[in-house]
Tab-separated table of C-alpha atoms in Angstrom:
chain	number	residue	atom	x	y	z
A	906	MET	CA	0.000	0.000	0.000
A	907	LYS	CA	1.403	3.406	-0.956
A	908	LYS	CA	1.636	6.092	1.701
A	909	ILE	CA	-0.010	9.363	0.543
A	910	ILE	CA	1.566	12.584	1.832
A	911	GLY	CA	0.265	16.159	1.483
A	912	ALA	CA	-2.426	17.812	-0.671
A	913	ALA	CA	-2.926	21.144	-2.556
A	914	THR	CA	-3.289	22.596	-6.754
A	915	ALA	CA	0.007	22.298	-8.710
A	916	THR	CA	1.700	24.864	-10.866
A	917	VAL	CA	5.330	24.846	-12.074
A	918	PHE	CA	7.350	28.067	-11.743
A	919	GLY	CA	9.384	29.382	-14.650
A	920	MET	CA	10.671	32.606	-16.167
A	921	GLY	CA	8.056	33.155	-18.903
A	922	ALA	CA	8.376	29.528	-20.055
A	923	PHE	CA	7.439	26.470	-17.989
A	924	THR	CA	9.949	23.839	-16.959
A	925	THR	CA	9.478	20.608	-15.069
A	926	VAL	CA	12.248	19.201	-12.932
A	927	ALA	CA	10.365	15.996	-12.050
A	928	THR	CA	7.592	14.371	-14.029
A	929	ALA	CA	4.285	14.313	-12.121
A	930	GLU	CA	1.141	12.306	-12.644
A	931	THR	CA	-1.746	14.823	-12.892
A	932	ILE	CA	-5.202	13.649	-11.756
A	933	VAL	CA	-8.629	15.336	-12.046
A	934	THR	CA	-10.127	16.298	-8.647
A	935	ALA	CA	-13.493	17.752	-9.826
A	936	ASP	CA	-16.553	15.575	-10.473
A	937	VAL	CA	-16.591	16.816	-14.095
A	938	LEU	CA	-13.915	19.073	-15.631
A	939	ASN	CA	-14.333	20.896	-18.967
A	940	VAL	CA	-11.585	20.490	-21.574
A	941	ARG	CA	-11.378	23.678	-23.701
A	942	GLU	CA	-9.736	24.716	-26.933
A	943	LYS	CA	-8.053	27.756	-25.345
A	944	PRO	CA	-7.018	28.753	-21.761
A	945	THR	CA	-10.198	30.768	-21.080
A	946	THR	CA	-13.653	30.012	-19.741
A	947	GLU	CA	-15.130	31.659	-22.859
A	948	SER	CA	-13.568	29.136	-25.248
A	949	LYS	CA	-15.295	26.081	-26.667
A	950	VAL	CA	-15.639	22.909	-24.566
A	951	VAL	CA	-14.290	20.036	-26.632
A	952	LYS	CA	-14.613	17.274	-24.025
A	953	LYS	CA	-15.315	16.586	-20.362
A	954	VAL	CA	-13.117	14.527	-18.034
A	955	THR	CA	-14.214	13.091	-14.675
A	956	GLU	CA	-12.717	12.756	-11.208
A	957	GLY	CA	-9.752	10.398	-10.996
A	958	GLU	CA	-8.830	10.531	-14.703
A	959	LYS	CA	-5.121	10.966	-15.421
A	960	LEU	CA	-3.996	13.811	-17.668
A	961	LYS	CA	-0.833	14.228	-19.723
A	962	VAL	CA	0.239	17.784	-18.839
A	963	ILE	CA	2.614	19.616	-21.185
A	964	HIS	CA	2.959	22.693	-18.958
A	965	THR	CA	0.923	25.002	-16.703
A	966	GLU	CA	0.582	28.775	-17.013
A	967	GLU	CA	-1.626	31.383	-15.300
A	968	GLY	CA	-3.923	28.763	-13.775
A	969	TRP	CA	-4.373	26.722	-16.987
A	970	SER	CA	-2.680	23.407	-17.806
A	971	LYS	CA	-1.956	22.537	-21.452
A	972	ILE	CA	-2.559	18.805	-21.917
A	973	ASP	CA	-2.104	16.263	-24.707
A	974	LEU	CA	-5.498	14.681	-25.358
A	975	ASN	CA	-5.421	12.051	-28.104
A	976	GLY	CA	-2.627	13.931	-29.901
A	977	LYS	CA	-4.367	17.308	-29.634
A	978	GLU	CA	-3.220	20.174	-27.375
A	979	VAL	CA	-6.114	21.463	-25.257
A	980	PHE	CA	-6.544	23.164	-21.872
A	981	VAL	CA	-8.052	22.469	-18.405
A	982	SER	CA	-8.232	24.624	-15.254
A	983	ALA	CA	-5.276	23.675	-12.993
A	984	GLU	CA	-7.408	24.537	-9.934
A	985	PHE	CA	-9.298	21.254	-10.339
A	986	THR	CA	-6.262	18.964	-10.717
A	987	LYS	CA	-3.549	17.656	-8.468
A	988	ASP	CA	-0.035	16.362	-9.101
A	989	VAL	CA	0.991	12.975	-7.789
A	990	TYR	CA	4.653	12.093	-7.230
A	991	TYR	CA	6.205	8.799	-6.143
A	992	VAL	CA	9.313	8.620	-3.959
A	993	THR	CA	12.115	6.739	-5.724
A	994	ALA	CA	14.760	6.933	-2.956
A	995	ASN	CA	14.997	4.426	-0.096
A	996	LEU	CA	14.852	7.384	2.335
A	997	LEU	CA	14.011	10.950	1.329
A	998	ASN	CA	14.459	13.847	3.786
A	999	VAL	CA	11.441	16.102	4.313
A	1000	ARG	CA	12.785	19.593	5.125
A	1001	SER	CA	11.342	22.792	6.597
A	1002	ASP	CA	12.665	24.928	3.725
A	1003	ALA	CA	13.854	24.509	0.135
A	1004	SER	CA	17.459	23.909	1.189
A	1005	THR	CA	19.666	21.002	2.279
A	1006	GLU	CA	20.733	23.167	5.243
A	1007	SER	CA	17.195	23.428	6.636
A	1008	GLU	CA	15.670	21.366	9.441
A	1009	ILE	CA	14.652	17.761	8.705
A	1010	LEU	CA	10.973	17.318	9.621
A	1011	GLY	CA	10.817	13.611	8.731
A	1012	ARG	CA	11.687	11.009	6.107
A	1013	LEU	CA	9.736	9.300	3.310
A	1014	LYS	CA	10.344	5.813	1.934
A	1015	THR	CA	10.299	4.254	-1.529
A	1016	ASN	CA	6.791	4.151	-3.082
A	1017	ASP	CA	5.428	6.836	-0.693
A	1018	VAL	CA	3.059	9.115	-2.618
A	1019	ILE	CA	3.054	12.939	-2.433
A	1020	GLU	CA	-0.046	14.832	-3.552
A	1021	SER	CA	0.593	18.540	-4.096
A	1022	THR	CA	-1.165	21.549	-5.533
A	1023	HIS	CA	1.945	23.705	-5.175
A	1024	GLN	CA	4.606	24.700	-7.650
A	1025	VAL	CA	8.005	23.150	-8.279
A	1026	LYS	CA	10.689	25.798	-7.854
A	1027	ASP	CA	14.469	25.530	-8.058
A	1028	GLY	CA	14.304	21.743	-7.854
A	1029	TRP	CA	12.102	21.647	-4.716
A	1030	LEU	CA	8.446	20.669	-4.309
A	1031	GLN	CA	6.310	22.299	-1.575
A	1032	PHE	CA	3.599	20.194	0.092
A	1033	GLU	CA	1.856	19.719	3.449
A	1034	TYR	CA	3.506	17.275	5.888
A	1035	LYS	CA	1.866	16.516	9.253
A	1036	GLY	CA	0.142	19.907	9.282
A	1037	LYS	CA	3.339	21.807	8.351
A	1038	THR	CA	4.650	23.336	5.125
A	1039	ALA	CA	7.441	21.054	3.897
A	1040	TYR	CA	9.795	20.550	0.933
A	1041	VAL	CA	11.454	17.611	-0.847
A	1042	ASN	CA	14.032	17.544	-3.628
A	1043	VAL	CA	12.289	16.569	-6.881
A	1044	SER	CA	15.375	14.645	-8.065
A	1045	PHE	CA	14.027	11.709	-6.048
A	1046	LEU	CA	10.424	11.864	-7.310
A	1047	SER	CA	8.711	10.197	-10.285
A	1048	SER	CA	5.258	10.018	-11.863
A	1049	THR	CA	5.172	6.217	-11.501
A	1050	ALA	CA	5.978	3.906	-8.622
A	1051	PRO	CA	9.567	2.620	-9.077
A	1052	VAL	CA	10.143	-1.120	-9.628
A	1053	GLU	CA	12.592	-3.006	-7.441
A	1054	LYS	CA	15.484	-2.805	-9.929
A	1055	LYS	CA	15.110	0.936	-10.453
A	1056	ALA	CA	14.806	1.385	-6.703
A	1057	GLU	CA	18.186	-0.278	-6.203
A	1058	GLU	CA	19.798	1.957	-8.804
A	1059	LYS	CA	18.194	5.031	-7.269
A	1060	THR	CA	19.372	3.912	-3.818
A	1061	LYS	CA	22.921	3.767	-5.123
A	1062	GLN	CA	22.558	7.232	-6.597
A	1063	VAL	CA	21.080	8.571	-3.365
A	1064	ALA	CA	23.862	6.926	-1.357
A	1065	LYS	CA	26.407	8.527	-3.671
A	1066	VAL	CA	24.778	11.958	-3.320
A	1067	GLN	CA	24.461	11.558	0.447
A	1068	LYS	CA	28.110	10.465	0.681
A	1069	THR	CA	29.177	13.548	-1.307
A	1070	VAL	CA	27.031	15.835	0.873
A	1071	LYS	CA	28.360	14.186	4.048
A	1072	ALA	CA	31.970	14.606	2.859
A	1073	LYS	CA	31.331	18.290	2.149
A	1074	GLU	CA	29.735	18.779	5.564
A	1075	GLU	CA	32.638	17.004	7.337
A	1076	ALA	CA	35.176	19.101	5.422
A	1077	LYS	CA	33.271	22.226	6.341
A	1078	THR	CA	33.107	21.152	10.000
A	1079	GLN	CA	36.860	20.373	10.114
A	1080	LYS	CA	37.643	23.692	8.469
A	1081	VAL	CA	35.740	25.528	11.194
A	1082	THR	CA	36.819	23.239	14.076
A	1083	LYS	CA	40.607	23.152	13.399
A	1084	PRO	CA	41.242	26.929	13.773
A	1085	LYS	CA	39.070	26.912	16.891
A	1086	GLU	CA	41.090	24.039	18.426
A	1087	GLU	CA	44.418	25.776	17.628
A	1088	VAL	CA	43.183	28.999	19.204
A	1089	LYS	CA	41.948	27.040	22.230
A	1090	VAL	CA	45.370	25.274	22.657
A	1091	GLN	CA	47.184	28.612	22.443
A	1092	GLU	CA	44.840	30.114	25.012
A	1093	VAL	CA	45.315	27.154	27.406
A	1094	THR	CA	49.144	27.266	27.013
A	1095	LYS	CA	49.215	31.007	27.575
A	1096	ALA	CA	46.975	30.678	30.622
A	1097	LYS	CA	49.244	27.979	32.135
A	1098	GLU	CA	52.390	30.091	31.583
A	1099	GLU	CA	50.750	33.148	33.128
A	1100	ALA	CA	49.568	31.058	36.084
A	1101	LYS	CA	53.103	29.684	36.627
A	1102	VAL	CA	54.658	33.197	36.533
A	1103	GLN	CA	52.033	34.414	38.984
A	1104	GLU	CA	52.772	31.490	41.356
A	1105	VAL	CA	56.559	32.229	41.354
A	1106	THR	CA	55.992	35.956	41.853
A	1107	LYS	CA	53.469	35.282	44.609
A	1108	ALA	CA	55.908	32.918	46.429
A	1109	LYS	CA	58.700	35.539	46.378
A	1110	GLU	CA	56.392	38.247	47.633
A	1111	GLU	CA	55.074	36.001	50.423
A	1112	THR	CA	58.682	35.167	51.549
A	1113	LYS	CA	59.611	38.863	51.645
A	1114	VAL	CA	56.471	39.745	53.544
A	1115	GLN	CA	57.118	36.961	56.090
A	1116	GLU	CA	60.681	38.268	56.773
A	1117	VAL	CA	59.446	41.827	57.295
A	1118	VAL	CA	56.596	40.621	59.506
A	1119	LYS	CA	58.969	38.460	61.603
A	1120	SER	CA	61.348	41.407	62.214
A	1121	LYS	CA	58.489	43.679	63.206
A	1122	GLU	CA	57.045	41.015	65.515
A	1123	GLU	CA	60.389	40.597	67.389
A	1124	VAL	CA	60.672	44.369	67.959
A	1125	LYS	CA	57.050	44.474	69.028
A	1126	VAL	CA	57.562	41.605	71.537
A	1127	GLN	CA	60.439	43.488	73.205
A	1128	GLU	CA	58.426	46.683	73.401
A	1129	VAL	CA	55.454	44.821	74.839
A	1130	ALA	CA	57.610	43.138	77.525
A	1131	LYS	CA	59.087	46.478	78.643
A	1132	ALA	CA	55.687	48.114	78.642
A	1133	LYS	CA	54.268	45.289	80.779
A	1134	GLU	CA	57.024	45.768	83.411
A	1135	ASP	CA	56.381	49.524	83.554
A	1136	VAL	CA	52.649	48.940	83.812
A	1137	LYS	CA	53.113	46.401	86.601
A	1138	ALA	CA	55.202	48.854	88.695
A	1139	GLN	CA	52.645	51.599	88.161
A	1140	GLU	CA	49.795	49.269	89.071
A	1141	GLU	CA	51.467	48.256	92.351
A	1142	ALA	CA	52.009	51.907	93.351
A	1143	LYS	CA	48.489	52.788	92.334
A	1144	ALA	CA	47.065	49.830	94.269
A	1145	LYS	CA	48.654	51.060	97.511
A	1146	GLU	CA	47.296	54.577	97.011
A	1147	GLU	CA	43.854	53.246	96.212
A	1148	ALA	CA	43.840	51.022	99.321
A	1149	GLU	CA	44.574	54.018	101.553
A	1150	ALA	CA	41.985	56.126	99.749
A	1151	ARG	CA	39.380	53.367	100.125
A	1152	GLU	CA	39.893	53.170	103.866
A	1153	ILE	CA	39.407	56.930	104.212
A	1154	ALA	CA	36.416	56.903	101.891
A	1155	LYS	CA	34.872	53.958	103.712
A	1156	ALA	CA	34.959	55.788	107.016
A	1157	LYS	CA	33.358	58.863	105.461
A	1158	GLU	CA	30.708	56.785	103.718
A	1159	GLU	CA	29.726	55.009	106.915
A	1160	GLU	CA	29.296	58.313	108.668
A	1161	LYS	CA	27.306	59.750	105.789
A	1162	ALA	CA	25.204	56.599	105.535
A	1163	GLN	CA	24.160	56.919	109.141
A	1164	GLU	CA	23.106	60.519	108.592
A	1165	ILE	CA	21.170	59.599	105.450
A	1166	ALA	CA	19.446	56.666	107.153
A	1167	LYS	CA	18.300	58.917	109.987
A	1168	ALA	CA	17.017	61.554	107.550
A	1169	LYS	CA	15.174	58.897	105.514
A	1170	GLU	CA	13.445	57.511	108.574
A	1171	GLU	CA	12.211	60.962	109.527
A	1172	GLU	CA	11.112	61.686	105.926
A	1173	LYS	CA	9.349	58.328	105.697
A	1174	ALA	CA	7.425	58.979	108.883
A	1175	GLN	CA	6.287	62.341	107.513
A	1176	GLU	CA	5.250	60.775	104.176
A	1177	ILE	CA	3.233	58.066	105.947
A	1178	ALA	CA	1.391	60.625	107.995
A	1179	LYS	CA	0.722	62.803	104.946
A	1180	ALA	CA	-0.434	59.796	102.879
A	1181	LYS	CA	-2.913	58.802	105.562
A	1182	GLU	CA	-4.360	62.302	105.638
A	1183	GLU	CA	-4.624	62.445	101.830
A	1184	GLU	CA	-6.201	58.990	101.675
A	1185	LYS	CA	-8.782	59.978	104.235
A	1186	ALA	CA	-9.560	63.193	102.338
A	1187	GLN	CA	-9.910	61.238	99.050
A	1188	GLU	CA	-12.294	58.755	100.656
A	1189	ILE	CA	-14.459	61.586	101.940
A	1190	ALA	CA	-14.448	63.323	98.514
A	1191	LYS	CA	-15.201	60.052	96.731
A	1192	ALA	CA	-18.102	59.308	99.042
A	1193	LYS	CA	-19.532	62.774	98.361
A	1194	GLU	CA	-19.157	62.353	94.578
A	1195	GLU	CA	-20.790	58.915	94.636
A	1196	ALA	CA	-23.687	60.248	96.700
A	1197	LYS	CA	-24.104	63.157	94.287
A	1198	ALA	CA	-23.929	60.818	91.253
A	1199	ARG	CA	-26.575	58.566	92.776
A	1200	GLU	CA	-28.838	61.534	93.355
A	1201	ILE	CA	-28.362	62.723	89.738
A	1202	ALA	CA	-28.942	59.221	88.343
A	1203	LYS	CA	-32.030	58.807	90.475
A	1204	ALA	CA	-33.360	62.146	89.316
A	1205	LYS	CA	-32.727	61.220	85.660
A	1206	GLU	CA	-34.370	57.847	86.076
A	1207	GLU	CA	-37.383	59.451	87.712
A	1208	GLU	CA	-37.546	62.021	84.908
A	1209	LYS	CA	-37.214	59.281	82.269
A	1210	ALA	CA	-39.897	57.246	84.005
A	1211	ARG	CA	-42.198	60.261	83.958
A	1212	GLU	CA	-41.496	60.789	80.238
A	1213	ILE	CA	-42.168	57.120	79.490
A	1214	ALA	CA	-45.378	57.206	81.489
A	1215	LYS	CA	-46.416	60.411	79.754
A	1216	ALA	CA	-45.602	58.983	76.331
A	1217	ARG	CA	-47.501	55.807	77.087
A	1218	GLU	CA	-50.431	57.827	78.269
A	1219	GLU	CA	-50.356	59.930	75.101
A	1220	SER	CA	-50.085	56.780	73.002
A	1221	LYS	CA	-52.987	55.233	74.866
A	1222	ASN	CA	-55.098	58.336	74.356
A	1223	ASN	CA	-54.275	58.432	70.652
A	1224	ILE	CA	-54.390	54.724	69.817
A	1225	GLN	CA	-58.053	54.872	68.859
A	1226	SER	CA	-57.534	57.800	66.510
A	1227	ALA	CA	-54.337	56.482	64.887
A	1228	LYS	CA	-54.377	55.828	61.130
A	1229	ARG	CA	-53.884	52.256	59.941
A	1230	GLU	CA	-51.549	53.361	57.113
A	1231	LEU	CA	-49.709	56.641	56.523
A	1232	THR	CA	-46.814	58.122	54.554
A	1233	VAL	CA	-43.875	59.438	56.579
A	1234	VAL	CA	-40.339	60.803	56.148
A	1235	ALA	CA	-37.977	58.208	57.697
A	1236	THR	CA	-34.430	59.152	58.787
A	1237	ALA	CA	-31.838	56.520	59.785
A	1238	TYR	CA	-29.970	56.684	63.114
A	1239	THR	CA	-27.753	54.363	65.202
A	1240	ALA	CA	-27.265	53.482	68.877
A	1241	ASP	CA	-24.063	55.561	68.962
A	1242	PRO	CA	-23.995	57.525	72.280
A	1243	SER	CA	-22.886	60.614	70.311
A	1244	GLU	CA	-26.283	60.617	68.568
A	1245	ASN	CA	-28.365	59.864	71.672
A	1246	GLY	CA	-28.565	60.713	75.356
A	1247	THR	CA	-27.302	58.133	77.847
A	1248	TYR	CA	-28.593	56.996	81.219
A	1249	GLY	CA	-26.059	55.338	83.486
A	1250	GLY	CA	-23.770	54.915	80.462
A	1251	ARG	CA	-26.494	53.140	78.410
A	1252	VAL	CA	-28.522	54.300	75.395
A	1253	LEU	CA	-32.183	53.685	76.326
A	1254	THR	CA	-35.366	54.234	74.305
A	1255	ALA	CA	-38.404	56.061	75.633
A	1256	MET	CA	-39.858	52.646	76.484
A	1257	GLY	CA	-36.684	51.503	78.241
A	1258	HIS	CA	-35.138	49.316	75.515
A	1259	ASP	CA	-31.359	49.012	76.003
A	1260	LEU	CA	-29.902	49.870	72.563
A	1261	THR	CA	-26.331	49.642	73.842
A	1262	ALA	CA	-26.859	45.932	74.459
A	1263	ASN	CA	-29.108	45.465	71.388
A	1264	PRO	CA	-28.004	47.880	68.615
A	1265	ASN	CA	-29.696	45.770	65.912
A	1266	MET	CA	-33.247	45.933	67.354
A	1267	ARG	CA	-36.031	46.842	64.949
A	1268	ILE	CA	-37.009	50.110	66.687
A	1269	ILE	CA	-38.436	53.334	65.274
A	1270	ALA	CA	-38.775	56.677	67.030
A	1271	VAL	CA	-42.196	58.318	66.517
A	1272	ASP	CA	-44.415	61.228	67.449
A	1273	PRO	CA	-46.808	59.539	69.933
A	1274	LYS	CA	-49.580	61.843	68.743
A	1275	VAL	CA	-49.318	60.262	65.262
A	1276	ILE	CA	-48.164	56.684	65.954
A	1277	PRO	CA	-48.953	55.338	69.443
A	1278	LEU	CA	-45.854	54.433	71.461
A	1279	GLY	CA	-45.498	50.676	71.801
A	1280	SER	CA	-47.292	49.978	68.507
A	1281	LYS	CA	-46.094	47.175	66.257
A	1282	VAL	CA	-45.602	48.616	62.782
A	1283	TRP	CA	-44.454	47.691	59.273
A	1284	VAL	CA	-42.119	50.159	57.564
A	1285	GLU	CA	-41.620	50.015	53.800
A	1286	GLY	CA	-38.043	48.893	53.045
A	1287	TYR	CA	-37.346	48.261	56.761
A	1288	GLY	CA	-39.829	45.585	57.809
A	1289	GLU	CA	-41.672	45.022	61.077
A	1290	ALA	CA	-40.583	47.112	64.059
A	1291	ILE	CA	-41.713	48.518	67.407
A	1292	ALA	CA	-42.579	52.177	67.885
A	1293	GLY	CA	-40.468	52.263	71.020
A	1294	ASP	CA	-38.766	55.668	71.094
A	1295	THR	CA	-39.427	59.389	70.751
A	1296	GLY	CA	-37.374	62.454	69.946
A	1297	SER	CA	-37.635	66.217	70.250
A	1298	ALA	CA	-37.239	66.654	66.464
A	1299	ILE	CA	-39.762	63.938	65.589
A	1300	LYS	CA	-43.058	65.706	65.019
A	1301	GLY	CA	-45.980	64.821	62.812
A	1302	ASN	CA	-45.367	62.369	59.992
A	1303	ARG	CA	-41.665	61.944	60.748
A	1304	ILE	CA	-39.951	58.852	62.139
A	1305	ASP	CA	-36.395	57.672	62.843
A	1306	VAL	CA	-35.419	54.079	61.990
A	1307	LEU	CA	-32.654	52.364	64.009
A	1308	MET	CA	-29.777	50.864	61.960
A	1309	GLY	CA	-27.139	48.424	63.258
A	1310	SER	CA	-24.184	50.333	61.749
A	1311	LYS	CA	-23.242	53.748	60.416
A	1312	SER	CA	-22.733	52.343	56.906
A	1313	LYS	CA	-26.310	51.019	56.867
A	1314	ALA	CA	-27.570	54.325	58.228
A	1315	MET	CA	-25.714	56.226	55.483
A	1316	ASN	CA	-27.135	53.899	52.832
A	1317	TRP	CA	-30.688	54.525	54.144
A	1318	GLY	CA	-30.236	58.264	54.645
A	1319	ARG	CA	-33.671	59.896	54.551
A	1320	GLN	CA	-36.563	58.366	52.605
A	1321	THR	CA	-40.295	58.864	52.183
A	1322	VAL	CA	-41.945	55.540	52.984
A	1323	LYS	CA	-45.270	53.996	53.943
A	1324	VAL	CA	-45.967	52.832	57.499
A	1325	LYS	CA	-48.672	50.388	58.528
A	1326	ILE	CA	-49.779	50.114	62.152
A	1327	LEU	CA	-50.262	46.406	62.819
C-alpha cells in the first residue's frame, strides 16, 4: 500500500516559459472538468473529463494546464487537478525549507506518494507534511511507482549523493573546528604560563612579607615586655594609694550613711502621715461624689420614668384615633452615644429598651400623637418594628429608623416611605 503525503493545486514556476524538474502524474479532482480549446472560460468545450482521470500535462501557465489529449493540445483549469509524485529513494528527507541546510521534519520511503497543488521551484516541491509546510528535492520523485530494480539503482545514486554531501559537511566542519582548536590550545598554554609566573611571583612576595613581619614582631615583643614591666610597677604603686583612699572613703561613707538613714526615717514617717491624711480626704471626697452621682442618676431615672409614662399615656389616648396606614419621612440613626442621650452609660429608648446591648433591634422613634408608642408597625423597606422611642425633632409624619451600623444608616439616609400600624 502506498503512503499518501500532502495535498494542494500544482503549478510549475518558470521565467516566462514552464519547466518541469520531475515528471508528475496529474489527476482530475473535480466531479466533471471541462476540456477547452483555449485557456479561457469563454472558449469552446471540446470534451469533459471526470474525477480520478489521469492527464498528460505539457505545462501550466496562469492557472491553466496545457494537456495532450489524443494527440491534440487542449486546456483544463489547474485549480481542479492535483499532481501525484512517487518517492524513488529508499529514504528521502522532508525539510522545513527549500534547502539542504534546513531542518529535517521527517523522512519518506520508496513508493510513498506525495499529492501537491503547489509549484516546483528551483528543484524543490512544496507540500503539506503533518500539518506543516514542507519541501522535498524533486530529483528523487517520479510520476510512476519505481520497480525493485530501479529502486536499487536510485538507492545507489542517493547513497552517492548523500556520501558527497556528508563529505562536504565534514570538510566544512573540520575547516571551522581546526582553527578553533588551535586557538583554544594557544589560550590554554598562555593561561598555564601566566599562572606559573604568577605562582613564582606570589611565592617571592610572600617570603619577603614573612621576613618583614617576623622582624616587626620581634621588635614588638620586646616593646610589649618592657611596657608590661612599667605597667606592673605603676599598678602596684596605684594599688597602695587606692587602698589608703578606700579606707578613708569607707569611714566617710559610713558616717554619711548613718546621717542619710536617719534623715530617711524621719522623711518616711512624715510621708506616711501625709499619705494617711490624703487617703482619708480622698475617701471623703469620693463618698460625696458617689452620693451626688446617685442623686443625679435617680433624678434622671425618675424624669425618664415620667417621660415614658407620659408617652404611654399619650399613646394610649391616641391609639383609637391612629391611622392604619400613613406616609412618613424616615431618617436613619444608630445606637451611637454621640447621637443619643445616655442613662447610666447606656442608650435607652423612651420605652426603656437598652440599645447599647441590642443595637440591631427593629425600633423606630415616633411622634406619639401620630403613631402610638409601643405599637407594632411595618415600615416600607425596613420591615416590622416597634414604635419604642421618641425624639424632640420627631413631630408629625416623621420617624427615625434604628440601623445596626453607620454604613447602613448612610445607605438609608432619609426616605419617604409607607408605614402600617399592625
